[in-house]
Amino acid sequence: MVRKIFSILIGIISISHSYTSFASYTSSLETEKFIITINVLCSEGEVTCDDVVYTGIRKKDSATLTLKGKTLNKNCKTGTCNLYGYEFINRGTTYTIYLDGILEITQGNKLLLSEIGKWNSQ
């Protein structure tokens, strides 16, 4: 009997942990040259996130690029930790997307592209 109750409790605990609450969300940004989808996949309550997926489609030829990245936050040492954008790195090229809709693509210190787009929440 005790074994059966113990097994049931372990099962309930396992199930409750497998349904951890997630604060994931998806947003898309459209610029002159790109349609970009940002998927943020974080456990609820995380202030910063290293599990962000960028999917960019170049309008000119429909080429697609998918990258894993992170959120960009400021003032984390003071306790506010405000989100201000996302960063994705691909072979020395950095794709930065700011919340004000600016897409910047840089390689080292060289700015390759800067475009302003419009966010569409999904």
Coordinates of N, CA and C in Angstrom, one line a residue:
M1 N 0.8 -1.2 0.0 CA 0.0 0.0 0.0 C 0.9 1.3 0.0
V2 N 1.9 1.3 0.9 CA 2.8 2.4 1.0 C 3.5 2.6 -0.3
R3 N 3.9 1.5 -0.9 CA 4.6 1.5 -2.2 C 3.8 2.1 -3.3
K4 N 2.5 1.7 -3.3 CA 1.6 2.2 -4.3 C 1.4 3.7 -4.2
I5 N 1.2 4.2 -2.9 CA 1.0 5.6 -2.7 C 2.3 6.4 -3.1
F6 N 3.4 5.8 -2.7 CA 4.7 6.5 -3.1 C 4.8 6.6 -4.6
S7 N 4.5 5.5 -5.3 CA 4.5 5.5 -6.8 C 3.6 6.6 -7.4
I8 N 2.4 6.7 -6.8 CA 1.5 7.7 -7.3 C 2.0 9.1 -7.1
L9 N 2.6 9.3 -5.9 CA 3.1 10.7 -5.6 C 4.3 11.0 -6.5
I10 N 5.2 10.0 -6.8 CA 6.3 10.3 -7.8 C 5.7 10.6 -9.1
G11 N 4.7 9.9 -9.5 CA 4.1 10.2 -10.8 C 3.5 11.6 -10.9
I12 N 2.8 12.0 -9.9 CA 2.2 13.3 -9.8 C 3.3 14.4 -9.9
I13 N 4.4 14.2 -9.1 CA 5.5 15.1 -9.1 C 6.1 15.2 -10.5
S14 N 6.3 14.1 -11.1 CA 6.9 14.0 -12.5 C 6.0 14.8 -13.5
I15 N 4.7 14.5 -13.4 CA 3.8 15.2 -14.3 C 3.8 16.7 -14.1
S16 N 3.8 17.1 -12.9 CA 3.8 18.6 -12.6 C 5.0 19.3 -13.1
H17 N 6.2 18.6 -13.0 CA 7.4 19.2 -13.5 C 7.5 19.2 -15.0
S18 N 6.8 18.3 -15.7 CA 6.8 18.3 -17.1 C 6.0 19.3 -17.7
Y19 N 5.1 19.9 -16.9 CA 4.2 21.0 -17.4 C 4.6 22.4 -16.9
T20 N 6.0 22.6 -16.8 CA 6.5 23.8 -16.3 C 5.9 24.9 -17.2
S21 N 5.6 26.0 -16.5 CA 5.0 27.2 -17.3 C 6.0 27.9 -18.1
F22 N 5.7 28.2 -19.3 CA 6.6 28.9 -20.2 C 6.0 30.2 -20.6
A23 N 6.9 31.2 -20.7 CA 6.5 32.5 -21.1 C 7.0 32.8 -22.5
S24 N 6.9 31.7 -23.4 CA 7.4 31.9 -24.7 C 6.4 32.8 -25.5
Y25 N 7.0 33.5 -26.5 CA 6.2 34.3 -27.4 C 6.9 34.5 -28.7
T26 N 6.1 34.8 -29.7 CA 6.6 35.0 -31.0 C 6.2 36.4 -31.5
S27 N 7.2 37.1 -32.2 CA 7.0 38.4 -32.8 C 7.6 38.4 -34.1
S28 N 7.1 39.2 -35.0 CA 7.8 39.3 -36.3 C 8.0 40.8 -36.6
L29 N 9.1 40.9 -37.3 CA 9.6 42.3 -37.8 C 9.7 42.3 -39.3
E30 N 9.1 43.2 -39.9 CA 9.3 43.3 -41.4 C 10.0 44.6 -41.7
T31 N 11.1 44.4 -42.4 CA 11.9 45.6 -42.9 C 11.8 45.6 -44.4
E32 N 12.5 46.5 -45.0 CA 12.5 46.6 -46.5 C 12.9 45.3 -47.2
K33 N 14.0 44.7 -46.6 CA 14.6 43.5 -47.2 C 14.3 42.2 -46.6
F34 N 13.8 42.2 -45.3 CA 13.6 41.0 -44.6 C 12.3 40.9 -43.9
I35 N 11.9 39.6 -43.7 CA 10.8 39.3 -42.8 C 11.4 38.4 -41.7
I36 N 11.4 38.8 -40.5 CA 12.1 38.1 -39.4 C 11.1 37.7 -38.3
T37 N 11.2 36.5 -37.9 CA 10.3 35.9 -36.8 C 11.3 35.7 -35.7
I38 N 10.9 36.2 -34.5 CA 11.6 35.9 -33.3 C 10.8 35.1 -32.3
N39 N 11.3 33.9 -32.0 CA 10.6 33.0 -31.0 C 11.5 33.0 -29.7
V40 N 10.9 33.5 -28.7 CA 11.5 33.5 -27.4 C 11.0 32.4 -26.6
L41 N 11.9 31.4 -26.2 CA 11.5 30.2 -25.5 C 12.1 30.2 -24.1
C42 N 11.5 30.8 -23.2 CA 12.0 30.9 -21.8 C 11.0 30.4 -20.8
S43 N 11.5 29.8 -19.7 CA 10.7 29.5 -18.6 C 10.1 30.7 -18.0
E44 N 8.9 30.7 -17.5 CA 8.2 31.8 -16.9 C 9.1 32.3 -15.7
G45 N 9.3 33.6 -15.7 CA 10.0 34.2 -14.6 C 11.5 34.5 -14.9
E46 N 12.0 33.9 -16.0 CA 13.4 34.2 -16.4 C 13.4 35.7 -16.9
V47 N 14.4 36.4 -16.4 CA 14.5 37.8 -16.8 C 15.3 37.9 -18.1
T48 N 16.4 37.1 -18.2 CA 17.1 37.1 -19.4 C 16.9 35.7 -20.1
C49 N 17.2 35.6 -21.4 CA 16.9 34.3 -22.0 C 18.0 34.1 -23.1
D50 N 18.5 32.9 -23.0 CA 19.5 32.4 -24.0 C 18.9 31.4 -25.0
D51 N 17.6 31.4 -25.0 CA 16.9 30.4 -25.9 C 15.9 31.2 -26.8
V52 N 16.5 31.9 -27.7 CA 15.7 32.8 -28.7 C 16.1 32.3 -30.1
V53 N 15.1 32.1 -30.9 CA 15.3 31.6 -32.3 C 14.9 32.7 -33.3
Y54 N 15.8 33.0 -34.2 CA 15.7 34.0 -35.3 C 15.4 33.2 -36.6
T55 N 14.4 33.5 -37.3 CA 14.2 33.0 -38.6 C 14.0 34.2 -39.5
G56 N 14.9 34.4 -40.4 CA 14.9 35.5 -41.3 C 14.7 35.0 -42.8
I57 N 13.8 35.7 -43.5 CA 13.5 35.4 -44.9 C 13.9 36.7 -45.7
R58 N 14.9 36.5 -46.6 CA 15.2 37.6 -47.5 C 14.2 37.7 -48.6
K59 N 13.6 38.9 -48.7 CA 12.5 39.1 -49.6 C 12.9 38.9 -51.1
K60 N 14.1 39.3 -51.4 CA 14.6 39.3 -52.8 C 14.6 37.9 -53.4
D61 N 15.0 36.9 -52.6 CA 15.1 35.5 -53.2 C 14.5 34.4 -52.3
S62 N 13.8 34.8 -51.2 CA 13.2 33.9 -50.2 C 14.2 33.0 -49.5
A63 N 15.5 33.4 -49.5 CA 16.5 32.6 -48.7 C 16.2 32.7 -47.3
T64 N 16.3 31.6 -46.5 CA 16.0 31.6 -45.1 C 17.2 31.3 -44.3
L65 N 17.3 32.0 -43.1 CA 18.4 31.8 -42.2 C 17.7 31.6 -40.8
T66 N 18.1 30.5 -40.1 CA 17.6 30.3 -38.8 C 18.8 30.3 -37.8
L67 N 18.8 31.1 -36.7 CA 19.8 31.2 -35.8 C 19.3 31.1 -34.4
K68 N 20.2 30.7 -33.5 CA 19.9 30.7 -32.0 C 20.6 31.8 -31.4
G69 N 19.9 32.5 -30.5 CA 20.5 33.7 -29.9 C 20.0 34.0 -28.5
K70 N 20.0 35.2 -28.1 CA 19.7 35.6 -26.7 C 19.0 37.0 -26.7
T71 N 18.4 37.3 -25.5 CA 17.9 38.6 -25.3 C 19.0 39.5 -24.9
L72 N 18.8 40.8 -25.2 CA 19.7 41.9 -24.7 C 19.0 42.6 -23.7
N73 N 19.6 42.7 -22.5 CA 19.0 43.4 -21.4 C 20.0 44.4 -20.8
K74 N 19.5 45.5 -20.2 CA 20.3 46.5 -19.6 C 19.9 46.7 -18.1
N75 N 20.7 47.3 -17.3 CA 20.5 47.6 -15.9 C 20.2 46.4 -15.1
C76 N 20.8 45.2 -15.4 CA 20.5 44.0 -14.7 C 21.2 44.1 -13.3
K77 N 22.3 44.8 -13.2 CA 23.0 44.9 -11.9 C 22.2 45.8 -10.9
T78 N 21.3 46.7 -11.4 CA 20.5 47.5 -10.5 C 19.2 46.9 -10.2
G79 N 18.9 45.8 -10.8 CA 17.7 45.0 -10.5 C 16.5 45.2 -11.5
T80 N 16.6 46.1 -12.4 CA 15.5 46.3 -13.3 C 15.6 45.4 -14.5
C81 N 16.7 45.2 -15.1 CA 17.0 44.3 -16.2 C 16.0 44.4 -17.3
N82 N 16.0 45.5 -18.0 CA 15.1 45.8 -19.1 C 15.5 45.2 -20.4
L83 N 14.6 44.6 -21.1 CA 14.9 44.0 -22.4 C 14.9 45.2 -23.4
Y84 N 16.0 45.2 -24.2 CA 16.1 46.2 -25.3 C 16.3 45.6 -26.7
G85 N 16.5 44.3 -26.8 CA 16.7 43.7 -28.1 C 17.1 42.2 -28.0
Y86 N 17.5 41.8 -29.2 CA 18.0 40.4 -29.4 C 19.3 40.3 -30.1
E87 N 20.1 39.3 -29.9 CA 21.3 39.2 -30.6 C 21.5 37.7 -31.1
F88 N 22.0 37.6 -32.3 CA 22.2 36.3 -33.0 C 23.5 36.4 -33.7
I89 N 24.4 35.4 -33.5 CA 25.7 35.4 -34.2 C 25.8 34.2 -35.1
N90 N 26.3 34.5 -36.3 CA 26.4 33.4 -37.4 C 27.8 33.6 -38.0
R91 N 28.8 32.8 -37.7 CA 30.1 32.8 -38.3 C 30.7 34.2 -38.4
G92 N 30.7 34.9 -37.3 CA 31.4 36.2 -37.3 C 30.5 37.4 -37.7
T93 N 29.3 37.1 -38.1 CA 28.3 38.1 -38.4 C 27.3 38.2 -37.3
T94 N 27.0 39.4 -36.8 CA 26.1 39.6 -35.7 C 24.8 40.2 -36.2
Y95 N 23.7 39.6 -35.9 CA 22.4 40.2 -36.2 C 21.8 40.7 -34.9
T96 N 21.6 42.0 -34.9 CA 21.0 42.6 -33.7 C 19.7 43.2 -34.0
I97 N 18.6 42.9 -33.3 CA 17.3 43.5 -33.5 C 16.9 44.2 -32.2
Y98 N 16.6 45.5 -32.3 CA 16.3 46.3 -31.2 C 14.7 46.4 -31.1
L99 N 14.2 46.6 -29.9 CA 12.8 46.7 -29.7 C 12.1 47.8 -30.5
D100 N 12.9 48.9 -30.8 CA 12.4 50.0 -31.6 C 12.3 49.7 -33.1
G101 N 12.6 48.4 -33.5 CA 12.4 48.0 -34.8 C 13.6 48.1 -35.7
I102 N 14.8 48.3 -35.2 CA 16.0 48.5 -36.0 C 16.7 47.1 -36.1
L103 N 17.0 46.7 -37.3 CA 17.8 45.6 -37.6 C 19.2 46.0 -38.0
E104 N 20.2 45.6 -37.3 CA 21.6 45.8 -37.7 C 22.3 44.5 -37.9
I105 N 23.0 44.5 -39.0 CA 23.9 43.3 -39.3 C 25.3 43.8 -39.4
T106 N 26.2 43.3 -38.5 CA 27.6 43.7 -38.4 C 28.5 42.6 -38.6
Q107 N 29.7 42.9 -39.0 CA 30.8 41.9 -39.1 C 32.0 42.6 -38.5
G108 N 32.3 42.2 -37.3 CA 33.4 42.9 -36.5 C 32.8 44.3 -36.2
N109 N 33.6 45.3 -36.5 CA 33.2 46.7 -36.3 C 32.5 47.3 -37.6
K110 N 32.3 46.5 -38.6 CA 31.8 47.0 -39.9 C 30.3 46.8 -39.9
L111 N 29.5 47.9 -40.1 CA 28.1 47.8 -40.3 C 27.7 47.4 -41.7
L112 N 27.1 46.3 -41.9 CA 26.8 45.8 -43.2 C 25.4 46.2 -43.6
L113 N 24.5 46.3 -42.7 CA 23.1 46.7 -43.0 C 22.4 47.3 -41.7
S114 N 21.7 48.3 -41.9 CA 20.8 48.9 -40.9 C 19.5 49.3 -41.5
E115 N 18.4 48.7 -41.0 CA 17.1 48.9 -41.5 C 16.1 49.1 -40.4
I116 N 15.1 50.0 -40.6 CA 14.1 50.1 -39.6 C 12.8 49.4 -40.1
G117 N 12.2 48.6 -39.3 CA 11.1 47.8 -39.6 C 9.9 48.1 -38.7
K118 N 8.9 47.3 -38.9 CA 7.7 47.4 -38.1 C 7.4 46.0 -37.5
W119 N 7.1 46.1 -36.2 CA 6.8 44.8 -35.4 C 5.4 44.5 -35.6
N120 N 5.1 43.2 -35.7 CA 3.8 42.6 -35.8 C 3.7 41.5 -34.8
S121 N 3.1 41.7 -33.6 CA 3.0 40.7 -32.6 C 2.0 39.6 -33.1
Q122 N 2.4 38.3 -32.7 CA 1.6 37.2 -33.2 C 0.9 36.5 -32.0

